[in-house]
Every structure is written in C-alpha cells, then in structure tokens.
Amino acid sequence: MALDRTELNSLGFAKPPAQTRVVVAMSGGVDSSVVAAQLAEEGYDVVGVTLQLYDHGAALAKKGACCAGRDIHDARRVAEEMGFPHYVLDYENTFREAVIDEFADAYLAGATPVPCIRCNERVKFKDLLATARDLEADCMATGHYIQRRNGPSGAELHSAADPVRDQSYFLFSTTRDQLEFLRFPLGHLQSKAETRALAARYNLPVADKPDSQDICFVPNGNYAAVIEKLRPGAAEPGEIVDMDGRVLGSHRGVIHYTIGQRRGLGIGGLADPLYVVRLDPDLRRVVVGPKEALSTRTIPVREINWLGDEPFETRAEWHVAVKVRSTRPPRSAIIRPLGPTEAEVELIAPEEGVSPGQACVFYDPDSSRIFGGGWIWKGR
C-alpha cells in the first residue's frame, strides 16, 4: 500500500521508507547497530558507514574502544546479517588533526579538553554528514541518546528520555543545519535495557557487547601517557605551590594534574587537605589551595553555538540552567552575551572545579530543550 503523500514516515519524510535513504553512523557498538537494524527492518534504504579514526596497530588504540578494529568488524557483521551495504571510511588524518592534536595541545596549555565533543563537531557531524549528503541520503541517523523535535522555528535539540544515558552535553555544538539532517532514533527509550532487548530481538551479534568507556584513543584512561607519546618531552617537572607562591613540593609534569584533584599530590603532612586550583604550564607550576578556592560563580565562555529561537544578542540576559561537567546536573545561571559567540555565565550557586577546556551547556529550565553551549576558557 502506497504511503499517503501527506503522511510522514518515522523519520519525518512524506514518502515510503523504501524511497528514503538514511546513512547510519555505525561505531560497531550495540546502540548504532540497533538503529541500523531497526531502520532496515522498517524498510528504509539503509547505508551503514563506519569511520576508521586511527591506526589500529598503534599504542593509542585500546581493546574495546570505539572505532577500533574489532568494532569495524562488528559493524560489518551487523550490516551483512541485516542485508544493507556497509562502508569503512579512512578518517585517520582528519581525526588526528581535528581531535587528537588539539587534545594534546589543550592539556599542555593547562586545560581539560573533551575530545568526544570535538569528534562529533568536526568529524562525525561535519565530514561524515557531508559524505551522507554526497550519497544522496535524506538524513543521517546515529545511536546517540538525545532527541530531535520539530519546533515552530525548525528542528530543536532535547535531552534523552533516560537521564542516565543522556548525551546532550556532548552534542551541544550541533548546528541548526546539522540538526535538520540528523535523526536520533534511540532518544525516546527509557533505558539501555530497552536497547539491548531490541538488539536481542534482531538477533544482532553485538547484543551483549559491553559499552565503550572513556576516550577511544586513551588506553586505560591514562591521559598523561598519551600526551607524552604525542608530545615527547611534554612532562617536564616543576613546583607545587600554594596560592601565595610558597613551594610545597615538586611534580613530574603539569599534564598529570587536573583542576579539583586532591589525591596523588605528594604533599602530605599538612593540617588541611589541598586541591589543585590552577595550572600554570608556562611556569610549570601546579597551584594548590583549600576546597573553597575551587568555588566559581563567573565563567567566561566562547565558541558559543546558540540554538534558541531568538538571536543570541537580542537580550542582555538569558536565564537558563547550565552544565559545566557531563556528570553534574544543570544548575541555574544567567548568560550575558558579549558578542555573537562569547558570553559571561553567572552561576546562581557557585560550582567547584570549573576547568578551562570543558563545555558549558545551556538548558531550558522549564523543558527538556538544549539551547546550545560553548567552551569554558581562562578569560582575559
């Protein structure tokens, strides 16, 4: 039976699924595999694409990492069993230049980067999305836990139904144009258990595959080892000082420390616990202080991607909720635009351990909508 031209299919197009081409970004994990299998079962013209992001024989790759050799094999198996074409694209150079190099340089500058956001922004939702358009796809689907909804001003970004799996923090830089082309079929699910149940229903070989953890190119979460490999000689020793500049000890490289760190400082014997409150890579200094010194209320933010209905600079203030870490809940804040892509964010209640290099993501306090976000920096 032909689809009524006024009736939309599950991806939002007024044509039958068989006439709707969708490129599915397949990482080889259970989430993207379920998306591909579900769309194939619904009769869509599915094309699976997996990115090879780094040399799988190199020390950077780790077992079980996203886009590692095993994952490419798993994605290919899912495509074969579900009967749709699958392609592997070599994005190794792009990934290194757009993601890995910046990750290393940011750490050397004393920041705490989030490379997964840059990967989505500069590789998956840029180059891969362009490839999907070249393949004459109507849209591109991913396994991210986030929701896309049509609003009066166009496509809107909304948090996932499952707050535990919500990935909105990592997708704040998705532009309006990209959002019009993207689809997130898992965003409405209430739990990961539902996804695994679907994988079992489709008899997928990855149904019981564990979730990938940490950053894909950082083995065992050892950031410093990766930085030293990428930038030999980067871990130069220096001093640990208090907020008045008094030397309390020595360290083996600023790259081994992050804002808010308490353990592993090697300066025991003091009356009160001390935390890393600032990193000074130019002087090779780790600055420590009491816990209250970590509290921050004013955050400089730049490279803002604004997804609100009104232009960003039309208001002097935006009252929103913000996340400054992926693991923290949104907190009430006021955004004061300083330009089209720069602002000062005032937190109503202070946060501890706000670090340059992290994202500050904007949320509607009265709904599940995301208004975009920007990058925290040191300020002027």
mmCIF file of C-alpha atoms in Angstrom:
data_model
loop_
_atom_site.group_PDB
_atom_site.id
_atom_site.type_symbol
_atom_site.label_atom_id
_atom_site.label_comp_id
_atom_site.label_asym_id
_atom_site.label_seq_id
_atom_site.Cartn_x
_atom_site.Cartn_y
_atom_site.Cartn_z
ATOM 1 C CA MET A 1 0.000 0.000 0.000
ATOM 2 C CA ALA A 2 1.439 3.353 -1.034
ATOM 3 C CA LEU A 3 2.093 5.950 1.655
ATOM 4 C CA ASP A 4 -0.207 8.953 1.581
ATOM 5 C CA ARG A 5 1.962 11.900 0.493
ATOM 6 C CA THR A 6 0.661 13.916 3.441
ATOM 7 C CA GLU A 7 1.595 11.178 5.920
ATOM 8 C CA LEU A 8 5.115 11.258 7.358
ATOM 9 C CA ASN A 9 7.186 8.134 7.852
ATOM 10 C CA SER A 10 9.001 7.501 11.154
ATOM 11 C CA LEU A 11 11.939 9.684 10.052
ATOM 12 C CA GLY A 12 9.678 12.589 9.153
ATOM 13 C CA PHE A 13 9.531 12.321 5.354
ATOM 14 C CA ALA A 14 6.373 12.240 3.235
ATOM 15 C CA LYS A 15 7.337 9.158 1.246
ATOM 16 C CA PRO A 16 7.574 5.410 1.799
ATOM 17 C CA PRO A 17 10.567 4.116 3.827
ATOM 18 C CA ALA A 18 11.866 2.252 0.764
ATOM 19 C CA GLN A 19 12.251 5.593 -1.013
ATOM 20 C CA THR A 20 14.000 7.197 1.977
ATOM 21 C CA ARG A 21 17.754 6.765 2.087
ATOM 22 C CA VAL A 22 19.344 7.021 5.529
ATOM 23 C CA VAL A 23 23.057 6.795 6.268
ATOM 24 C CA VAL A 24 23.641 5.255 9.697
ATOM 25 C CA ALA A 25 26.877 6.133 11.506
ATOM 26 C CA MET A 26 27.904 2.725 12.858
ATOM 27 C CA SER A 27 30.552 2.568 15.593
ATOM 28 C CA GLY A 28 30.262 -1.194 15.990
ATOM 29 C CA GLY A 29 28.521 -0.902 19.346
ATOM 30 C CA VAL A 30 25.059 -2.016 20.321
ATOM 31 C CA ASP A 31 23.422 1.438 20.063
ATOM 32 C CA SER A 32 24.221 2.288 16.446
ATOM 33 C CA SER A 33 23.739 -1.360 15.441
ATOM 34 C CA VAL A 34 20.183 -1.308 16.823
ATOM 35 C CA VAL A 35 19.467 1.937 14.947
ATOM 36 C CA ALA A 36 20.640 0.404 11.671
ATOM 37 C CA ALA A 37 18.776 -2.865 12.232
ATOM 38 C CA GLN A 38 15.555 -1.122 13.229
ATOM 39 C CA LEU A 39 15.556 1.157 10.186
ATOM 40 C CA ALA A 40 16.404 -1.754 7.897
ATOM 41 C CA GLU A 41 13.509 -3.774 9.330
ATOM 42 C CA GLU A 42 11.175 -0.815 8.784
ATOM 43 C CA GLY A 43 12.110 -0.940 5.098
ATOM 44 C CA TYR A 44 14.364 2.118 4.789
ATOM 45 C CA ASP A 45 17.153 2.314 2.229
ATOM 46 C CA VAL A 46 19.918 1.964 4.834
ATOM 47 C CA VAL A 47 23.609 2.583 4.158
ATOM 48 C CA GLY A 48 25.957 1.820 7.044
ATOM 49 C CA VAL A 49 29.169 3.832 7.400
ATOM 50 C CA THR A 50 31.950 3.225 9.902
ATOM 51 C CA LEU A 51 34.908 5.534 10.406
ATOM 52 C CA GLN A 52 38.431 4.298 10.891
ATOM 53 C CA LEU A 53 39.790 7.020 13.127
ATOM 54 C CA TYR A 54 43.299 5.899 13.984
ATOM 55 C CA ASP A 55 45.981 3.301 13.242
ATOM 56 C CA HIS A 56 44.691 0.183 14.945
ATOM 57 C CA GLY A 57 48.187 -1.179 15.365
ATOM 58 C CA ALA A 58 49.317 1.906 17.264
ATOM 59 C CA ALA A 59 49.630 2.102 21.017
ATOM 60 C CA LEU A 60 46.879 4.722 21.095
ATOM 61 C CA ALA A 61 44.202 2.199 20.225
ATOM 62 C CA LYS A 62 42.812 0.131 23.061
ATOM 63 C CA LYS A 63 40.790 -3.032 23.275
ATOM 64 C CA GLY A 64 37.072 -2.306 23.223
ATOM 65 C CA ALA A 65 37.494 1.277 22.044
ATOM 66 C CA CYS A 66 35.049 2.978 19.722
ATOM 67 C CA CYS A 67 36.105 2.715 16.071
ATOM 68 C CA ALA A 68 38.841 0.172 16.792
ATOM 69 C CA GLY A 69 39.461 -2.835 14.521
ATOM 70 C CA ARG A 70 37.052 -5.138 16.310
ATOM 71 C CA ASP A 71 34.292 -2.539 16.116
ATOM 72 C CA ILE A 72 34.665 -2.186 12.362
ATOM 73 C CA HIS A 73 34.346 -5.966 12.057
ATOM 74 C CA ASP A 74 31.245 -5.971 14.279
ATOM 75 C CA ALA A 75 29.583 -3.196 12.266
ATOM 76 C CA ARG A 76 30.243 -5.103 9.056
ATOM 77 C CA ARG A 77 28.688 -8.282 10.520
ATOM 78 C CA VAL A 78 25.526 -6.423 11.512
ATOM 79 C CA ALA A 79 25.207 -4.979 8.004
ATOM 80 C CA GLU A 80 25.693 -8.396 6.409
ATOM 81 C CA GLU A 81 23.075 -10.034 8.630
ATOM 82 C CA MET A 82 20.528 -7.249 8.110
ATOM 83 C CA GLY A 83 21.204 -7.053 4.375
ATOM 84 C CA PHE A 84 22.296 -3.470 3.763
ATOM 85 C CA PRO A 85 25.545 -2.057 2.310
ATOM 86 C CA HIS A 86 28.352 -1.017 4.655
ATOM 87 C CA TYR A 87 31.396 1.147 4.018
ATOM 88 C CA VAL A 88 34.523 1.901 6.038
ATOM 89 C CA LEU A 89 35.982 5.377 5.545
ATOM 90 C CA ASP A 90 39.568 6.204 6.481
ATOM 91 C CA TYR A 91 39.376 9.426 8.518
ATOM 92 C CA GLU A 92 42.631 8.827 10.368
ATOM 93 C CA ASN A 93 44.361 12.039 9.256
ATOM 94 C CA THR A 94 41.236 14.135 9.813
ATOM 95 C CA PHE A 95 40.740 12.703 13.299
ATOM 96 C CA ARG A 96 44.324 13.305 14.304
ATOM 97 C CA GLU A 97 44.357 16.889 13.046
ATOM 98 C CA ALA A 98 40.878 17.865 14.254
ATOM 99 C CA VAL A 99 40.712 15.977 17.557
ATOM 100 C CA ILE A 100 43.867 14.277 18.853
ATOM 101 C CA ASP A 101 46.308 17.141 18.221
ATOM 102 C CA GLU A 102 44.019 19.664 19.915
ATOM 103 C CA PHE A 103 43.534 17.281 22.836
ATOM 104 C CA ALA A 104 47.301 17.123 23.379
ATOM 105 C CA ASP A 105 47.832 20.863 22.957
ATOM 106 C CA ALA A 106 44.951 21.693 25.321
ATOM 107 C CA TYR A 107 46.422 19.544 28.078
ATOM 108 C CA LEU A 108 49.815 21.162 27.570
ATOM 109 C CA ALA A 109 48.123 24.562 27.978
ATOM 110 C CA GLY A 110 46.642 23.531 31.335
ATOM 111 C CA ALA A 111 43.096 22.863 30.094
ATOM 112 C CA THR A 112 40.927 19.765 30.470
ATOM 113 C CA PRO A 113 39.577 19.046 26.975
ATOM 114 C CA VAL A 114 36.557 16.976 25.924
ATOM 115 C CA PRO A 115 37.639 15.340 22.636
ATOM 116 C CA CYS A 116 34.346 13.453 22.189
ATOM 117 C CA ILE A 117 32.593 16.781 21.586
ATOM 118 C CA ARG A 118 35.196 17.846 19.030
ATOM 119 C CA CYS A 119 34.866 14.481 17.287
ATOM 120 C CA ASN A 120 31.107 14.937 16.916
ATOM 121 C CA GLU A 121 31.549 18.549 15.842
ATOM 122 C CA ARG A 122 34.485 18.251 13.439
ATOM 123 C CA VAL A 123 34.322 14.690 12.130
ATOM 124 C CA LYS A 124 31.009 12.872 12.572
ATOM 125 C CA PHE A 125 28.636 15.812 12.103
ATOM 126 C CA LYS A 126 30.818 17.588 9.566
ATOM 127 C CA ASP A 127 32.788 15.326 7.238
ATOM 128 C CA LEU A 128 30.644 12.213 7.702
ATOM 129 C CA LEU A 129 27.472 14.234 7.340
ATOM 130 C CA ALA A 130 28.860 15.710 4.099
ATOM 131 C CA THR A 131 29.540 12.164 2.892
ATOM 132 C CA ALA A 132 25.928 11.246 3.679
ATOM 133 C CA ARG A 133 24.748 14.133 1.534
ATOM 134 C CA ASP A 134 27.101 13.001 -1.251
ATOM 135 C CA LEU A 135 25.414 9.595 -1.059
ATOM 136 C CA GLU A 136 22.102 11.405 -1.704
ATOM 137 C CA ALA A 137 20.771 10.428 1.700
ATOM 138 C CA ASP A 138 17.651 12.084 3.037
ATOM 139 C CA CYS A 139 19.142 12.068 6.536
ATOM 140 C CA MET A 140 21.831 10.581 8.770
ATOM 141 C CA ALA A 141 20.974 8.570 11.892
ATOM 142 C CA THR A 142 23.168 7.865 14.915
ATOM 143 C CA GLY A 143 22.905 5.881 18.136
ATOM 144 C CA HIS A 144 23.240 8.908 20.400
ATOM 145 C CA TYR A 145 20.851 9.230 23.326
ATOM 146 C CA ILE A 146 19.311 12.607 22.568
ATOM 147 C CA GLN A 147 16.076 13.770 20.966
ATOM 148 C CA ARG A 148 15.367 15.904 17.933
ATOM 149 C CA ARG A 149 11.957 17.539 17.779
ATOM 150 C CA ASN A 150 10.332 19.814 15.245
ATOM 151 C CA GLY A 151 9.505 23.205 16.714
ATOM 152 C CA PRO A 152 7.944 26.388 15.308
ATOM 153 C CA SER A 153 11.390 27.693 14.284
ATOM 154 C CA GLY A 154 12.751 24.379 12.986
ATOM 155 C CA ALA A 155 14.455 21.359 14.498
ATOM 156 C CA GLU A 156 15.144 21.515 18.239
ATOM 157 C CA LEU A 157 17.583 19.565 20.405
ATOM 158 C CA HIS A 158 16.140 17.903 23.523
ATOM 159 C CA SER A 159 17.566 15.732 26.271
ATOM 160 C CA ALA A 160 17.086 11.974 26.077
ATOM 161 C CA ALA A 161 14.150 10.402 27.878
ATOM 162 C CA ASP A 162 16.627 8.426 30.017
ATOM 163 C CA PRO A 163 18.639 10.946 32.078
ATOM 164 C CA VAL A 164 21.257 8.289 32.838
ATOM 165 C CA ARG A 165 22.073 7.819 29.153
ATOM 166 C CA ASP A 166 21.509 11.427 28.043
ATOM 167 C CA GLN A 167 24.338 12.663 25.792
ATOM 168 C CA SER A 168 23.257 16.270 25.364
ATOM 169 C CA TYR A 169 26.460 17.584 26.992
ATOM 170 C CA PHE A 170 28.487 16.027 24.178
ATOM 171 C CA LEU A 171 26.232 17.292 21.385
ATOM 172 C CA PHE A 172 25.719 20.964 22.287
ATOM 173 C CA SER A 173 27.743 22.141 19.274
ATOM 174 C CA THR A 174 25.349 20.522 16.786
ATOM 175 C CA THR A 175 24.255 23.348 14.483
ATOM 176 C CA ARG A 176 20.737 24.047 13.270
ATOM 177 C CA ASP A 177 21.637 22.978 9.735
ATOM 178 C CA GLN A 178 23.096 19.700 11.007
ATOM 179 C CA LEU A 179 20.087 19.137 13.241
ATOM 180 C CA GLU A 180 17.734 19.405 10.284
ATOM 181 C CA PHE A 181 19.584 16.483 8.641
ATOM 182 C CA LEU A 182 20.201 14.305 11.716
ATOM 183 C CA ARG A 183 17.975 11.701 13.348
ATOM 184 C CA PHE A 184 18.373 10.051 16.789
ATOM 185 C CA PRO A 185 16.055 7.013 16.917
ATOM 186 C CA LEU A 186 17.065 5.920 20.449
ATOM 187 C CA GLY A 187 16.457 9.211 22.259
ATOM 188 C CA HIS A 188 12.937 8.307 23.362
ATOM 189 C CA LEU A 189 13.896 4.993 25.034
ATOM 190 C CA GLN A 190 13.594 4.845 28.806
ATOM 191 C CA SER A 191 16.678 2.694 29.485
ATOM 192 C CA LYS A 192 19.654 0.925 27.932
ATOM 193 C CA ALA A 193 17.873 -2.334 28.747
ATOM 194 C CA GLU A 194 15.325 -1.467 26.042
ATOM 195 C CA THR A 195 18.138 -1.038 23.517
ATOM 196 C CA ARG A 196 19.661 -4.403 24.407
ATOM 197 C CA ALA A 197 16.233 -6.029 24.188
ATOM 198 C CA LEU A 198 15.899 -4.684 20.649
ATOM 199 C CA ALA A 199 19.371 -5.999 19.813
ATOM 200 C CA ALA A 200 18.335 -9.435 21.049
ATOM 201 C CA ARG A 201 15.085 -9.234 19.071
ATOM 202 C CA TYR A 202 17.051 -8.530 15.885
ATOM 203 C CA ASN A 203 19.485 -11.311 16.852
ATOM 204 C CA LEU A 204 22.432 -8.952 16.494
ATOM 205 C CA PRO A 205 25.907 -10.352 17.202
ATOM 206 C CA VAL A 206 26.652 -7.301 19.392
ATOM 207 C CA ALA A 207 23.577 -7.670 21.634
ATOM 208 C CA ASP A 208 25.697 -8.374 24.728
ATOM 209 C CA LYS A 209 28.715 -6.270 23.780
ATOM 210 C CA PRO A 210 29.875 -4.054 26.690
ATOM 211 C CA ASP A 211 29.630 -0.287 26.336
ATOM 212 C CA SER A 212 32.845 1.501 25.404
ATOM 213 C CA GLN A 213 34.354 3.506 28.252
ATOM 214 C CA ASP A 214 36.495 6.638 28.435
ATOM 215 C CA ILE A 215 38.055 8.351 25.422
ATOM 216 C CA CYS A 216 38.557 5.989 22.481
ATOM 217 C CA PHE A 217 42.260 6.752 21.919
ATOM 218 C CA VAL A 218 43.281 6.842 25.609
ATOM 219 C CA PRO A 219 44.222 3.352 26.868
ATOM 220 C CA ASN A 220 43.056 2.687 30.437
ATOM 221 C CA GLY A 221 42.231 6.362 30.998
ATOM 222 C CA ASN A 222 45.942 7.268 31.153
ATOM 223 C CA TYR A 223 45.835 10.732 29.583
ATOM 224 C CA ALA A 224 49.400 11.643 30.549
ATOM 225 C CA ALA A 225 50.854 8.611 28.754
ATOM 226 C CA VAL A 226 49.063 9.584 25.548
ATOM 227 C CA ILE A 227 50.260 13.205 25.803
ATOM 228 C CA GLU A 228 53.850 12.064 26.322
ATOM 229 C CA LYS A 229 53.582 9.821 23.279
ATOM 230 C CA LEU A 230 52.121 12.599 21.136
ATOM 231 C CA ARG A 231 54.363 15.349 22.505
ATOM 232 C CA PRO A 232 57.675 13.805 23.651
ATOM 233 C CA GLY A 233 59.251 15.780 26.482
ATOM 234 C CA ALA A 234 55.943 17.357 27.483
ATOM 235 C CA ALA A 235 56.046 16.077 31.062
ATOM 236 C CA GLU A 236 58.637 18.478 32.456
ATOM 237 C CA PRO A 237 58.934 18.565 36.269
ATOM 238 C CA GLY A 238 58.160 21.698 38.258
ATOM 239 C CA GLU A 239 56.930 23.077 41.551
ATOM 240 C CA ILE A 240 53.760 22.609 43.550
ATOM 241 C CA VAL A 241 52.980 25.939 45.210
ATOM 242 C CA ASP A 242 50.230 27.355 47.402
ATOM 243 C CA MET A 243 48.133 30.339 46.391
ATOM 244 C CA ASP A 244 50.743 32.716 47.831
ATOM 245 C CA GLY A 245 53.511 31.140 45.771
ATOM 246 C CA ARG A 246 55.174 29.192 48.573
ATOM 247 C CA VAL A 247 56.795 25.997 47.332
ATOM 248 C CA LEU A 248 55.249 22.907 48.926
ATOM 249 C CA GLY A 249 56.765 20.208 46.770
ATOM 250 C CA SER A 250 57.585 19.139 43.241
ATOM 251 C CA HIS A 251 55.706 17.417 40.449
ATOM 252 C CA ARG A 252 56.644 15.320 37.424
ATOM 253 C CA GLY A 253 54.675 17.305 34.839
ATOM 254 C CA VAL A 254 51.626 19.575 34.748
ATOM 255 C CA ILE A 255 49.911 17.125 32.389
ATOM 256 C CA HIS A 256 49.487 14.705 35.299
ATOM 257 C CA TYR A 257 47.107 17.080 37.126
ATOM 258 C CA THR A 258 43.571 18.414 36.700
ATOM 259 C CA ILE A 259 41.580 21.168 38.421
ATOM 260 C CA GLY A 260 39.967 19.868 41.604
ATOM 261 C CA GLN A 261 42.406 16.988 42.062
ATOM 262 C CA ARG A 262 43.197 16.106 45.675
ATOM 263 C CA ARG A 263 44.855 12.688 45.638
ATOM 264 C CA GLY A 264 48.339 11.968 44.388
ATOM 265 C CA LEU A 265 49.789 15.432 45.038
ATOM 266 C CA GLY A 266 52.667 14.108 47.143
ATOM 267 C CA ILE A 267 52.439 16.916 49.702
ATOM 268 C CA GLY A 268 51.100 15.060 52.732
ATOM 269 C CA GLY A 269 51.626 16.070 56.313
ATOM 270 C CA LEU A 270 49.676 19.324 56.051
ATOM 271 C CA ALA A 271 46.928 20.194 58.527
ATOM 272 C CA ASP A 272 44.181 20.713 55.924
ATOM 273 C CA PRO A 273 43.563 18.951 52.595
ATOM 274 C CA LEU A 274 44.656 20.844 49.491
ATOM 275 C CA TYR A 275 43.287 20.705 45.958
ATOM 276 C CA VAL A 276 44.613 21.709 42.554
ATOM 277 C CA VAL A 277 43.059 25.125 41.950
ATOM 278 C CA ARG A 278 45.085 26.305 38.943
ATOM 279 C CA LEU A 279 47.631 25.018 36.438
ATOM 280 C CA ASP A 280 50.381 27.308 35.148
ATOM 281 C CA PRO A 281 52.115 25.463 32.306
ATOM 282 C CA ASP A 282 54.284 28.463 31.377
ATOM 283 C CA LEU A 283 55.930 28.408 34.800
ATOM 284 C CA ARG A 284 55.487 24.635 35.104
ATOM 285 C CA ARG A 285 53.593 25.179 38.347
ATOM 286 C CA VAL A 286 50.701 23.345 39.964
ATOM 287 C CA VAL A 287 48.865 25.745 42.289
ATOM 288 C CA VAL A 288 47.024 24.212 45.240
ATOM 289 C CA GLY A 289 44.644 25.658 47.800
ATOM 290 C CA PRO A 290 41.719 24.893 50.127
ATOM 291 C CA LYS A 291 38.481 23.468 48.795
ATOM 292 C CA GLU A 292 36.708 26.829 48.955
ATOM 293 C CA ALA A 293 39.240 28.204 46.449
ATOM 294 C CA LEU A 294 37.693 25.903 43.843
ATOM 295 C CA SER A 295 34.335 27.677 44.016
ATOM 296 C CA THR A 296 33.434 29.649 40.904
ATOM 297 C CA ARG A 297 30.436 31.786 40.059
ATOM 298 C CA THR A 298 31.581 33.608 36.913
ATOM 299 C CA ILE A 299 32.588 31.601 33.846
ATOM 300 C CA PRO A 300 33.909 33.046 30.569
ATOM 301 C CA VAL A 301 32.529 31.079 27.597
ATOM 302 C CA ARG A 302 33.356 31.353 23.893
ATOM 303 C CA GLU A 303 32.758 29.486 20.600
ATOM 304 C CA ILE A 304 29.069 29.514 21.523
ATOM 305 C CA ASN A 305 26.627 27.543 19.408
ATOM 306 C CA TRP A 306 23.211 29.075 20.090
ATOM 307 C CA LEU A 307 20.079 27.018 19.387
ATOM 308 C CA GLY A 308 17.456 29.360 20.811
ATOM 309 C CA ASP A 309 14.621 30.730 18.676
ATOM 310 C CA GLU A 310 15.701 34.369 19.105
ATOM 311 C CA PRO A 311 19.183 35.579 18.076
ATOM 312 C CA PHE A 312 21.654 35.310 20.956
ATOM 313 C CA GLU A 313 22.402 39.020 21.247
ATOM 314 C CA THR A 314 18.786 40.232 21.247
ATOM 315 C CA ARG A 315 18.723 40.007 25.033
ATOM 316 C CA ALA A 316 21.067 41.393 27.662
ATOM 317 C CA GLU A 317 20.478 38.294 29.782
ATOM 318 C CA TRP A 318 19.273 34.741 29.324
ATOM 319 C CA HIS A 319 18.041 32.885 32.416
ATOM 320 C CA VAL A 320 18.838 29.227 31.857
ATOM 321 C CA ALA A 321 20.323 26.156 33.522
ATOM 322 C CA VAL A 322 23.867 25.106 32.656
ATOM 323 C CA LYS A 323 26.069 22.042 32.939
ATOM 324 C CA VAL A 324 29.803 22.582 33.404
ATOM 325 C CA ARG A 325 30.643 18.868 33.641
ATOM 326 C CA SER A 326 28.956 15.941 31.927
ATOM 327 C CA THR A 327 28.404 14.186 35.266
ATOM 328 C CA ARG A 328 26.784 17.155 37.025
ATOM 329 C CA PRO A 329 23.114 18.180 36.867
ATOM 330 C CA PRO A 330 22.151 21.505 35.263
ATOM 331 C CA ARG A 331 22.319 24.472 37.657
ATOM 332 C CA SER A 332 20.543 27.831 37.475
ATOM 333 C CA ALA A 333 22.553 30.536 35.707
ATOM 334 C CA ILE A 334 22.406 33.821 33.832
ATOM 335 C CA ILE A 335 24.085 34.192 30.430
ATOM 336 C CA ARG A 336 25.215 37.699 29.464
ATOM 337 C CA PRO A 337 26.189 37.868 25.767
ATOM 338 C CA LEU A 338 29.434 39.708 24.968
ATOM 339 C CA GLY A 339 29.170 39.068 21.240
ATOM 340 C CA PRO A 340 27.618 36.556 18.838
ATOM 341 C CA THR A 341 29.759 33.662 20.136
ATOM 342 C CA GLU A 342 31.063 34.866 23.501
ATOM 343 C CA ALA A 343 29.449 35.392 26.889
ATOM 344 C CA GLU A 344 29.869 35.579 30.621
ATOM 345 C CA VAL A 345 27.929 32.986 32.579
ATOM 346 C CA GLU A 346 26.982 33.748 36.176
ATOM 347 C CA LEU A 347 26.091 30.735 38.309
ATOM 348 C CA ILE A 348 23.396 31.398 40.895
ATOM 349 C CA ALA A 349 25.172 28.999 43.270
ATOM 350 C CA PRO A 350 28.952 28.501 42.980
ATOM 351 C CA GLU A 351 30.374 25.337 41.393
ATOM 352 C CA GLU A 352 33.632 23.667 42.341
ATOM 353 C CA GLY A 353 36.341 22.614 39.933
ATOM 354 C CA VAL A 354 35.224 24.538 36.836
ATOM 355 C CA SER A 355 38.022 23.976 34.343
ATOM 356 C CA PRO A 356 39.083 25.649 31.083
ATOM 357 C CA GLY A 357 38.611 23.258 28.186
ATOM 358 C CA GLN A 358 35.333 21.849 29.472
ATOM 359 C CA ALA A 359 31.975 22.677 27.912
ATOM 360 C CA CYS A 360 29.268 24.881 29.399
ATOM 361 C CA VAL A 361 25.957 23.621 28.014
ATOM 362 C CA PHE A 362 22.741 25.669 28.144
ATOM 363 C CA TYR A 363 19.383 24.096 29.085
ATOM 364 C CA ASP A 364 15.847 25.438 29.203
ATOM 365 C CA PRO A 365 14.974 25.299 32.931
ATOM 366 C CA ASP A 366 11.313 24.650 32.083
ATOM 367 C CA SER A 367 11.636 21.875 29.499
ATOM 368 C CA SER A 368 13.984 19.251 28.066
ATOM 369 C CA ARG A 369 15.302 21.602 25.370
ATOM 370 C CA ILE A 370 19.000 22.398 24.907
ATOM 371 C CA PHE A 371 19.863 25.940 23.855
ATOM 372 C CA GLY A 372 23.407 25.065 22.790
ATOM 373 C CA GLY A 373 26.526 25.966 24.734
ATOM 374 C CA GLY A 374 30.149 26.994 24.488
ATOM 375 C CA TRP A 375 33.671 26.317 25.717
ATOM 376 C CA ILE A 376 34.998 27.441 29.083
ATOM 377 C CA TRP A 377 38.265 29.360 28.834
ATOM 378 C CA LYS A 378 40.615 31.252 31.123
ATOM 379 C CA GLY A 379 39.302 34.651 30.166
ATOM 380 C CA ARG A 380 41.273 37.790 29.577
#
